[in-house]
Coordinates of C-alpha atoms in Angstrom, one line a residue:
Chain A
M1 CA 117.5 -164.2 12.6
G2 CA 114.7 -161.7 13.3
K3 CA 116.9 -159.6 15.5
Q4 CA 119.6 -159.5 12.9
S5 CA 117.3 -158.3 10.2
S6 CA 115.8 -155.6 12.5
N7 CA 119.3 -154.4 13.3
L8 CA 120.0 -154.2 9.6
A9 CA 116.8 -152.3 9.0
T10 CA 117.7 -149.8 11.8
Q11 CA 121.1 -149.4 10.2
L12 CA 119.6 -148.8 6.8
I13 CA 117.2 -146.2 8.1
E14 CA 120.0 -144.5 10.0
G15 CA 122.1 -144.5 6.9
L16 CA 119.3 -143.1 4.8
C17 CA 118.6 -140.3 7.4
S18 CA 122.2 -139.4 7.5
F19 CA 122.3 -139.2 3.7
L20 CA 119.2 -137.0 3.6
R21 CA 120.7 -134.7 6.3
R22 CA 123.9 -134.4 4.2
C23 CA 121.8 -133.4 1.2
I24 CA 119.9 -130.8 3.2
C25 CA 123.2 -129.5 4.6
A26 CA 124.6 -129.1 1.1
I27 CA 121.5 -127.1 0.1
L28 CA 121.6 -124.9 3.1
S29 CA 125.4 -124.3 2.5
A30 CA 124.4 -122.3 -0.6
G31 CA 123.6 -119.5 1.8
S32 CA 125.5 -118.3 4.8
L33 CA 125.5 -120.7 7.7
P34 CA 125.6 -119.5 11.3
R35 CA 129.0 -119.7 13.0
H36 CA 127.5 -120.0 16.5
V37 CA 124.2 -121.5 17.7
A38 CA 123.2 -121.5 21.4
F39 CA 120.5 -123.7 22.9
I40 CA 118.3 -123.2 26.0
M41 CA 117.3 -126.8 26.7
D42 CA 113.9 -126.2 28.3
G43 CA 111.2 -128.8 28.8
N44 CA 112.9 -131.9 30.2
R45 CA 110.7 -132.0 33.3
R46 CA 107.5 -131.3 31.4
Y47 CA 108.4 -134.1 28.9
A48 CA 108.9 -136.6 31.8
K49 CA 105.5 -135.6 33.2
K50 CA 103.9 -135.9 29.8
Q51 CA 105.4 -139.4 29.2
G52 CA 104.8 -140.6 32.8
L53 CA 108.5 -140.9 33.4
L54 CA 110.5 -140.2 36.5
E55 CA 111.8 -136.6 36.6
G56 CA 115.5 -137.7 36.2
D57 CA 114.6 -139.7 33.1
G58 CA 113.4 -136.5 31.4
H59 CA 116.9 -135.2 31.7
R60 CA 118.4 -138.4 30.4
V61 CA 116.3 -138.3 27.3
G62 CA 117.2 -134.6 27.0
F63 CA 120.8 -135.5 27.0
T64 CA 120.3 -137.8 24.0
A65 CA 118.5 -135.0 22.2
L66 CA 121.5 -132.8 23.0
M67 CA 124.0 -135.2 21.5
N68 CA 121.8 -135.4 18.4
M69 CA 121.6 -131.6 18.0
L70 CA 125.4 -131.4 18.5
K71 CA 125.9 -133.9 15.8
Y72 CA 123.6 -132.0 13.4
C73 CA 125.4 -128.7 14.2
Y74 CA 128.9 -130.0 13.7
E75 CA 127.8 -131.9 10.5
M76 CA 126.5 -128.5 9.3
N77 CA 129.9 -126.9 10.0
V78 CA 128.5 -124.8 12.8
K79 CA 131.8 -124.3 14.6
Y80 CA 130.6 -123.0 18.0
V81 CA 127.7 -124.4 20.0
T82 CA 126.7 -123.2 23.5
V83 CA 124.2 -124.9 25.8
Y84 CA 122.5 -123.7 29.0
A85 CA 122.8 -126.8 31.2
F86 CA 122.3 -125.4 34.7
S87 CA 121.5 -121.9 35.9
I88 CA 122.5 -120.5 39.3
E89 CA 118.8 -120.1 39.9
N90 CA 118.4 -123.9 39.6
F91 CA 120.3 -124.3 42.8
K92 CA 117.1 -123.1 44.6
R93 CA 115.3 -126.3 43.6
R94 CA 114.7 -129.2 46.0
P95 CA 118.1 -130.5 47.3
D96 CA 117.4 -134.0 46.2
E97 CA 116.6 -132.8 42.7
V98 CA 119.8 -130.6 42.6
Q99 CA 121.8 -133.6 43.8
S100 CA 120.5 -136.0 41.2
T101 CA 120.9 -133.4 38.4
M102 CA 124.5 -132.8 39.4
Q103 CA 125.1 -136.6 39.5
L104 CA 123.7 -136.9 36.0
I105 CA 125.8 -134.0 34.8
Q106 CA 129.0 -135.5 36.3
E107 CA 128.2 -138.8 34.6
K108 CA 127.6 -137.2 31.3
I109 CA 130.8 -135.1 31.5
E110 CA 132.7 -138.2 32.0
S111 CA 131.0 -139.9 29.1
L112 CA 132.1 -137.0 26.8
L113 CA 135.7 -138.1 27.3
E114 CA 135.1 -141.7 26.1
K115 CA 136.8 -142.7 22.8
E116 CA 133.6 -142.9 20.7
S117 CA 132.1 -139.7 22.0
I118 CA 131.0 -136.8 19.8
V119 CA 133.9 -134.7 21.2
N120 CA 136.5 -136.9 19.7
Q121 CA 134.5 -137.6 16.5
Y122 CA 134.3 -133.9 15.6
G123 CA 137.5 -132.6 17.4
V124 CA 135.5 -130.5 19.8
R125 CA 137.1 -128.4 22.5
V126 CA 134.9 -128.2 25.6
H127 CA 134.6 -125.1 27.8
F128 CA 132.6 -125.0 31.0
I129 CA 131.2 -121.5 31.4
G130 CA 130.0 -120.2 34.7
N131 CA 130.8 -119.7 38.4
L132 CA 132.4 -123.1 38.7
K133 CA 133.3 -122.4 42.4
L134 CA 129.6 -123.0 43.1
L135 CA 129.8 -126.6 41.9
S136 CA 130.5 -129.5 44.2
K137 CA 134.1 -130.7 44.1
P138 CA 133.6 -134.0 42.1
V139 CA 131.6 -132.1 39.4
R140 CA 134.1 -129.3 39.2
L141 CA 137.0 -131.7 38.9
A142 CA 135.2 -133.7 36.2
A143 CA 134.7 -130.4 34.3
E144 CA 138.4 -129.4 34.7
R145 CA 139.5 -132.8 33.5
A146 CA 137.2 -132.5 30.4
M147 CA 138.6 -129.1 29.6
N148 CA 142.2 -130.2 29.9
A149 CA 141.6 -133.4 27.9
T150 CA 140.0 -131.5 25.0
A151 CA 142.3 -128.4 25.1
H152 CA 144.2 -129.4 22.0
N153 CA 141.0 -129.9 19.9
S154 CA 140.4 -127.1 17.4
R155 CA 137.8 -128.1 14.8
A156 CA 134.8 -127.1 16.8
M157 CA 133.8 -125.8 20.3
L158 CA 131.2 -126.7 22.8
A159 CA 130.5 -124.2 25.7
I160 CA 128.5 -125.8 28.5
C161 CA 127.0 -123.1 30.7
I162 CA 126.8 -124.6 34.2
A163 CA 126.3 -122.6 37.5
Y164 CA 125.8 -119.8 35.1
T165 CA 123.7 -116.6 34.8
S166 CA 124.5 -113.8 32.5
T167 CA 124.2 -111.2 35.2
D168 CA 126.7 -113.1 37.2
E169 CA 129.0 -113.3 34.2
I170 CA 128.7 -109.6 33.5
T171 CA 129.3 -108.7 37.2
N172 CA 132.4 -110.9 37.3
S173 CA 133.6 -109.2 34.1
V174 CA 133.1 -105.8 35.6
E175 CA 135.0 -106.8 38.8
E176 CA 137.9 -108.2 36.7
T177 CA 137.9 -105.1 34.6
C178 CA 138.0 -102.8 37.6
K179 CA 140.9 -104.9 39.1
E180 CA 142.8 -104.6 35.9
K181 CA 142.3 -100.8 35.6
M182 CA 143.3 -100.4 39.3
N183 CA 146.5 -102.3 38.6
E184 CA 147.2 -100.1 35.6
L185 CA 146.6 -96.8 37.5
G186 CA 148.1 -98.2 40.7
G187 CA 151.6 -97.2 39.6
N188 CA 150.8 -93.5 39.3
A189 CA 149.2 -92.4 42.6
A190 CA 149.6 -88.7 41.7
D191 CA 148.1 -89.2 38.3
S192 CA 144.4 -89.6 39.3
K193 CA 142.7 -90.0 36.0
E194 CA 139.2 -91.5 35.6
P195 CA 139.6 -95.1 34.7
L196 CA 138.9 -95.5 31.0
I197 CA 136.7 -98.6 30.4
D198 CA 135.1 -99.4 27.1
V199 CA 133.1 -102.2 25.5
A200 CA 136.2 -104.2 24.6
D201 CA 137.5 -104.2 28.2
V202 CA 134.3 -105.6 29.6
E203 CA 134.0 -108.1 26.7
K204 CA 137.5 -109.6 27.1
H205 CA 136.8 -110.6 30.7
M206 CA 133.5 -112.4 29.9
Y207 CA 133.6 -116.2 30.5
M208 CA 132.2 -116.4 26.9
A209 CA 135.1 -114.5 25.4
V210 CA 136.2 -117.9 24.0
A211 CA 133.5 -117.7 21.3
P212 CA 132.0 -115.0 19.0
D213 CA 128.5 -113.8 19.7
P214 CA 125.8 -116.4 18.9
D215 CA 124.0 -116.0 15.5
I216 CA 121.0 -117.9 16.7
I217 CA 119.6 -118.6 20.2
I218 CA 117.1 -121.5 20.2
R219 CA 114.9 -122.0 23.2
S220 CA 112.7 -125.1 23.2
S221 CA 109.3 -125.5 24.7
G222 CA 107.8 -122.3 23.4
E223 CA 108.9 -120.1 26.2
T224 CA 109.8 -116.6 24.9
R225 CA 112.4 -115.5 27.5
L226 CA 116.2 -115.6 27.8
S227 CA 116.1 -116.4 31.5
N228 CA 119.4 -114.7 32.2
F229 CA 121.3 -116.5 29.3
L230 CA 123.9 -114.7 27.2
L231 CA 122.3 -111.3 27.7
W232 CA 125.4 -109.3 26.6
Q233 CA 126.1 -111.6 23.7
S234 CA 122.6 -111.8 22.4
A235 CA 122.5 -108.1 21.3
S236 CA 122.2 -109.1 17.6
S237 CA 121.2 -112.8 17.8
L238 CA 118.2 -114.2 16.1
L239 CA 115.8 -115.7 18.7
Y240 CA 113.9 -118.8 17.7
T241 CA 111.4 -120.5 20.0
P242 CA 109.9 -123.8 18.7
R243 CA 107.1 -125.2 20.7
A244 CA 108.7 -128.7 21.0
L245 CA 109.9 -129.7 24.4
W246 CA 113.7 -130.2 24.5
P247 CA 113.6 -134.0 24.2
E248 CA 111.3 -133.6 21.2
I249 CA 113.7 -131.3 19.3
R250 CA 114.7 -132.6 15.9
F251 CA 116.9 -131.8 12.9
Y252 CA 114.1 -129.9 11.1
H253 CA 113.9 -127.4 14.0
L254 CA 117.5 -126.6 13.3
V255 CA 116.9 -126.4 9.6
R256 CA 114.0 -123.9 10.2
A257 CA 116.2 -121.8 12.5
I258 CA 118.9 -121.6 9.8
L259 CA 116.4 -120.8 7.1
D260 CA 115.1 -118.0 9.3
F261 CA 118.7 -116.9 9.9
Q262 CA 119.4 -116.8 6.1
R263 CA 116.2 -114.9 5.4
N264 CA 116.9 -112.3 8.2
L265 CA 120.5 -111.9 7.0
A266 CA 119.2 -111.0 3.5
S267 CA 116.8 -108.4 4.9
L268 CA 119.4 -107.0 7.3
E269 CA 121.8 -106.5 4.4
T270 CA 119.1 -104.7 2.4
K271 CA 118.3 -102.5 5.4
L272 CA 122.0 -101.6 5.8
K273 CA 122.3 -100.8 2.0
Q274 CA 119.3 -98.4 2.5
C275 CA 121.2 -96.5 5.2
Chain B
M1 CA 106.6 -119.5 11.3
S2 CA 103.5 -117.9 13.0
S3 CA 101.9 -121.3 13.5
L4 CA 105.0 -122.5 15.4
N5 CA 105.5 -119.4 17.4
P6 CA 102.5 -118.8 19.7
C7 CA 103.5 -115.3 20.7
R8 CA 103.3 -113.7 17.3
A9 CA 100.3 -111.5 16.2
A10 CA 98.8 -111.9 12.7
E11 CA 99.9 -109.5 10.0
T12 CA 97.6 -107.3 8.0
T13 CA 98.8 -107.7 4.5
T14 CA 97.4 -104.5 3.0
G15 CA 97.2 -102.3 6.0
D16 CA 93.4 -102.5 5.8
H17 CA 91.6 -101.7 9.0
W18 CA 88.8 -103.9 10.3
P19 CA 85.4 -102.4 10.1
N20 CA 85.1 -100.0 13.0
V21 CA 82.3 -101.7 14.9
A22 CA 83.9 -105.1 14.9
C23 CA 87.2 -103.6 15.9
E24 CA 85.7 -101.7 18.8
N25 CA 83.9 -104.9 20.0
R26 CA 87.2 -106.8 19.9
V27 CA 89.0 -104.1 21.9
I28 CA 86.3 -104.1 24.5
R29 CA 86.3 -107.9 24.8
L30 CA 90.1 -108.0 25.1
R31 CA 90.1 -105.2 27.7
R32 CA 87.5 -107.1 29.8
E33 CA 89.5 -110.3 29.7
L34 CA 92.6 -108.8 31.1
K35 CA 93.3 -109.1 34.8
Q36 CA 94.4 -105.9 36.6
E37 CA 96.4 -107.8 39.2
S38 CA 98.6 -109.5 36.6
M39 CA 99.2 -106.4 34.4
P40 CA 102.9 -106.0 33.7
K41 CA 104.3 -103.1 35.7
H42 CA 106.9 -102.2 33.1
V43 CA 106.5 -102.7 29.3
A44 CA 109.4 -102.1 27.0
L45 CA 108.8 -101.3 23.3
I46 CA 111.0 -101.6 20.2
M47 CA 109.1 -99.5 17.6
D48 CA 110.3 -101.1 14.4
G49 CA 109.0 -100.9 10.9
N50 CA 108.3 -97.1 10.3
G51 CA 110.6 -97.1 7.2
R52 CA 109.0 -100.3 5.7
W53 CA 105.5 -98.9 6.4
A54 CA 106.4 -95.8 4.4
K55 CA 108.0 -97.8 1.6
N56 CA 105.0 -100.0 1.3
R57 CA 102.9 -96.9 0.6
G58 CA 105.4 -95.3 -1.7
L59 CA 106.0 -92.5 0.9
A60 CA 109.2 -91.0 2.2
V61 CA 110.6 -92.6 5.3
Q62 CA 109.9 -89.4 7.2
E63 CA 106.2 -90.1 6.8
G64 CA 106.7 -93.4 8.4
H65 CA 108.4 -91.9 11.4
K66 CA 105.6 -89.3 11.7
S67 CA 103.0 -91.9 11.6
G68 CA 104.9 -94.0 14.2
R69 CA 105.2 -91.1 16.6
A70 CA 101.5 -90.4 16.4
N71 CA 100.8 -94.1 17.1
L72 CA 103.2 -94.0 20.0
K73 CA 101.2 -91.2 21.6
Y74 CA 98.0 -93.2 21.3
L75 CA 99.7 -96.3 22.7
T76 CA 101.1 -94.3 25.7
Y77 CA 97.6 -93.1 26.4
S78 CA 96.3 -96.8 26.2
C79 CA 99.1 -98.0 28.6
S80 CA 98.3 -95.2 31.0
N81 CA 94.6 -96.2 31.0
L82 CA 95.4 -99.9 31.5
G83 CA 97.4 -99.1 34.7
I84 CA 100.8 -99.9 33.4
K85 CA 103.4 -98.2 35.6
M86 CA 106.3 -97.8 33.2
L87 CA 106.8 -97.7 29.4
T88 CA 110.3 -97.6 28.0
T89 CA 110.6 -97.0 24.3
Y90 CA 113.6 -97.5 22.0
A91 CA 113.4 -94.2 20.3
F92 CA 116.9 -94.1 18.9
S93 CA 119.7 -96.6 19.2
S94 CA 123.5 -95.9 19.1
E95 CA 123.5 -97.8 15.8
N96 CA 120.9 -95.4 14.3
W97 CA 123.6 -92.6 14.1
N98 CA 124.8 -94.5 11.0
R99 CA 121.6 -93.5 9.0
S100 CA 121.6 -90.6 6.6
N101 CA 122.0 -87.1 8.1
M102 CA 118.6 -86.2 6.8
E103 CA 116.8 -89.1 8.5
V104 CA 118.7 -88.6 11.8
A105 CA 117.8 -84.9 11.8
F106 CA 114.2 -85.8 11.1
L107 CA 114.2 -88.4 13.9
M108 CA 115.6 -85.8 16.4
K109 CA 112.9 -83.3 15.3
T110 CA 110.0 -85.8 15.7
S111 CA 111.3 -86.8 19.1
E112 CA 111.3 -83.2 20.2
E113 CA 107.8 -82.7 18.9
F114 CA 106.6 -85.9 20.6
I115 CA 108.0 -84.8 24.0
Q116 CA 106.3 -81.4 23.5
S117 CA 103.0 -83.0 22.8
L118 CA 103.4 -85.3 25.8
V119 CA 104.1 -82.2 28.0
E120 CA 101.1 -80.2 26.6
D121 CA 98.6 -83.0 26.3
L122 CA 99.2 -86.3 28.2
M123 CA 101.1 -84.9 31.2
P124 CA 98.4 -82.6 32.6
R125 CA 95.6 -85.1 31.9
H126 CA 97.3 -88.3 33.0
D127 CA 100.0 -87.1 35.4
I128 CA 102.6 -88.8 33.2
R129 CA 106.3 -88.6 34.2
F130 CA 109.0 -88.3 31.6
S131 CA 112.6 -89.5 31.7
A132 CA 115.3 -89.9 29.0
I133 CA 118.1 -92.5 29.1
G134 CA 121.1 -93.0 26.8
E135 CA 124.1 -90.9 25.8
I136 CA 122.0 -87.7 26.0
S137 CA 125.1 -85.5 25.4
R138 CA 125.3 -86.8 21.8
L139 CA 121.8 -85.4 21.0
P140 CA 121.2 -81.9 19.6
E141 CA 121.0 -79.0 22.2
S142 CA 117.4 -78.3 21.4
L143 CA 116.3 -81.8 22.1
Q144 CA 118.4 -82.0 25.2
S145 CA 116.8 -78.9 26.7
V146 CA 113.3 -80.1 25.8
M147 CA 114.1 -83.4 27.5
S148 CA 115.5 -81.8 30.7
R149 CA 112.6 -79.4 30.9
A150 CA 110.1 -82.2 30.6
E151 CA 111.9 -84.2 33.2
E152 CA 112.0 -81.3 35.6
M153 CA 108.3 -80.5 35.3
S154 CA 107.1 -84.1 35.7
R155 CA 109.5 -85.3 38.3
S156 CA 106.9 -85.6 41.0
N157 CA 104.1 -86.9 38.7
K158 CA 102.6 -90.2 39.9
G159 CA 101.1 -91.6 36.7
L160 CA 102.7 -93.7 34.0
H161 CA 106.5 -93.2 33.8
F162 CA 107.4 -92.8 30.2
V163 CA 111.1 -93.5 29.5
M164 CA 112.6 -92.6 26.2
A165 CA 115.8 -94.4 25.3
A166 CA 117.6 -92.1 22.9
S167 CA 121.2 -92.7 21.6
Y168 CA 121.0 -95.8 23.8
S169 CA 122.9 -99.1 23.7
G170 CA 122.4 -101.9 26.2
R171 CA 126.1 -102.7 26.2
N172 CA 127.1 -99.0 26.7
D173 CA 124.7 -98.9 29.6
I174 CA 126.5 -101.7 31.3
V175 CA 129.9 -100.2 30.4
A176 CA 128.8 -96.8 31.8
A177 CA 127.8 -98.6 35.0
A178 CA 131.1 -100.3 35.1
K179 CA 132.9 -96.9 34.8
N180 CA 130.9 -95.4 37.7
I181 CA 131.8 -98.4 39.8
A182 CA 135.5 -98.2 38.8
T183 CA 135.6 -94.5 39.7
K184 CA 134.3 -95.4 43.2
V185 CA 136.9 -98.1 43.5
E186 CA 139.6 -95.7 42.4
G187 CA 138.4 -93.1 44.9
G188 CA 138.8 -95.7 47.7
M189 CA 135.0 -95.7 48.4
L190 CA 134.7 -99.4 47.3
E191 CA 136.7 -102.6 47.2
T192 CA 136.5 -104.7 44.0
S193 CA 135.4 -107.7 46.1
E194 CA 132.3 -105.7 47.1
I195 CA 131.1 -105.5 43.5
D196 CA 127.9 -107.5 43.1
E197 CA 124.8 -107.8 40.9
A198 CA 122.7 -105.5 43.0
M199 CA 125.3 -102.7 42.8
L200 CA 125.7 -103.0 39.0
Q201 CA 121.9 -103.0 38.7
Q202 CA 121.7 -99.7 40.6
E203 CA 124.3 -98.0 38.4
L204 CA 122.4 -98.8 35.2
M205 CA 120.5 -95.9 33.4
T206 CA 117.1 -97.6 34.0
N207 CA 117.5 -96.9 37.7
V208 CA 115.5 -93.7 37.1
G209 CA 112.3 -95.7 37.4
Q210 CA 110.6 -97.6 40.2
F211 CA 110.5 -100.9 38.2
P212 CA 113.8 -100.9 36.3
N213 CA 113.4 -104.3 34.7
P214 CA 110.7 -104.8 32.0
D215 CA 108.1 -107.6 32.6
L216 CA 107.3 -107.6 28.9
L217 CA 109.2 -106.6 25.8
I218 CA 107.1 -105.9 22.6
R219 CA 108.9 -105.7 19.2
T220 CA 107.0 -104.9 16.1
S221 CA 107.7 -105.6 12.4
G222 CA 108.6 -109.3 12.8
E223 CA 112.3 -108.8 13.7
L224 CA 113.2 -111.5 16.2
R225 CA 116.1 -109.9 18.0
L226 CA 117.0 -107.5 20.9
S227 CA 119.2 -105.2 18.8
N228 CA 121.2 -104.1 21.8
F229 CA 118.3 -102.8 23.8
L230 CA 118.2 -103.2 27.6
L231 CA 120.3 -106.4 27.7
W232 CA 120.8 -106.8 31.4
Q233 CA 117.3 -105.6 32.3
L234 CA 115.6 -108.1 30.0
A235 CA 117.1 -111.1 31.9
N236 CA 113.7 -112.5 32.9
S237 CA 111.3 -110.6 30.6
Q238 CA 108.7 -112.1 28.4
F239 CA 109.2 -111.3 24.7
Y240 CA 106.3 -110.7 22.3
F241 CA 107.2 -110.4 18.7
A242 CA 104.4 -108.9 16.5
D243 CA 104.5 -109.1 12.7
K244 CA 102.7 -105.8 12.2
L245 CA 104.8 -102.7 11.4
F246 CA 104.8 -100.1 14.2
P247 CA 102.5 -97.5 12.7
D248 CA 99.9 -100.4 12.3
F249 CA 100.3 -101.7 15.8
E250 CA 97.1 -100.6 17.5
E251 CA 95.5 -100.8 20.9
E252 CA 94.0 -104.2 19.9
D253 CA 97.5 -105.5 19.2
L254 CA 98.7 -104.1 22.5
L255 CA 95.9 -105.9 24.3
E256 CA 96.7 -109.2 22.6
A257 CA 100.3 -108.8 23.7
L258 CA 99.2 -108.2 27.2
A259 CA 96.8 -111.2 27.1
S260 CA 99.6 -113.4 25.9
Y261 CA 101.8 -112.1 28.7
Q262 CA 99.1 -112.8 31.3
S263 CA 98.4 -116.3 30.0
R264 CA 102.1 -117.2 30.0
A265 CA 102.7 -115.7 33.4
S266 CA 99.9 -117.6 35.0
A267 CA 100.4 -120.9 33.1
G268 CA 100.1 -123.9 35.4
F269 CA 103.2 -125.8 34.1
E270 CA 106.6 -125.3 35.6
S271 CA 109.3 -124.2 33.3
D272 CA 112.9 -125.5 33.8
W273 CA 113.9 -121.9 34.3
K274 CA 111.7 -119.5 36.2

């Protein structure tokens, strides 16, 4: 009897929170909303230490926080969300830590494909962004399965950066652009023109060409660095760095980021008018 | 916002200056607390807020730029004294060409005057080296020749390396590097499979300096964005966003930025990303 009433209480509270969030979303929609929000999920390990948990559990709590943030973003009609899950630099960590993180990632990728997952609830197309050849076979296969399974979704997009650094992405794009230009020039050996490369050429070969540039980049845990994340794409992005560790991130952090975004947009427009 | 974001400096609301004695004491204290061995080697600076500074005082925007340039000279002198090896400033972005002809012409002129004063004043006393990066060919002839003369005369100087980014765009920097690499591939000197990060890094415009990647980026006037400045090079840099408008950003504020950098760099905790 006691358990039933506490379940009811939890449901009521969840329902109330959901209603409040919808109200706040409606108010925020009076201004422009960002199309694309990117997250650097920093602080899982520090959170685990702080709470006296095992390191791997910090990542698990972090995953729950991620699912919540995705829910809030998609409820807010933010169509594109990008997250920095695993940097190429992270491969330099202790082998047992890399192994357990990869196992967790594989487990979570597979959970995304379950019926009740957020991906199906919001019609999210999933992209895995990075040098996927660096991943172990089971993880890479799980990622490819997830991409294929969600390829027909079109309401929203989730880009998961894994085995990723921006400098690697840019270098790969330059290599692909050079190959393309060589193929174009290859036909005319006598016509030795300098290869014409412009911003659009480099941009179209980026792994992140599947989404527009992020409007806001949020890094948790108070660190004020990009750590080799979306460097090319961040040229005009608003940077927001709440002090909260990633598992501590909440809806109101997203609200503050969006309010900042709306305030900045207003002052940018005034600046442009003055030009 | 400031209370949530530990890296932001406090704003002076009316542009009032602290009483001189208190200010001096604070500067001396901040200087003493800095550690020489953890001084950033390369500091990048986005000098934002000249226009707003002028507007707040009911002055023409040109006065803001004039005040900004004078402040930059003073900050360069401070950086040189603090043992910083490289200072890269975002003097003029590719996007700034969209401003009014009058403002653009004025910016070109103040840049010229700034370089001249660097040559006449700071170079002989502090052995400062000057370089310019960006699409220099778009700049007026007179500015181009002042730049190349300053570069020539100071090429072997061993003091602070002052880099002026003029008509610069981070994306165009990467594209220009890509073009250089493509030309080498086309000429048969290189295979596409040999293209790697180190190669691309070397082709970037910032390769003029000994420490091409900034350790610390400071942006004034409260804007929290990179605005297409040094995108590749800022991969692992610390960002420090100050609320003060650039002409108000003094040595004290610079020292606070450096103190913030040093405390973050030496912090005991381990971040998920290095």
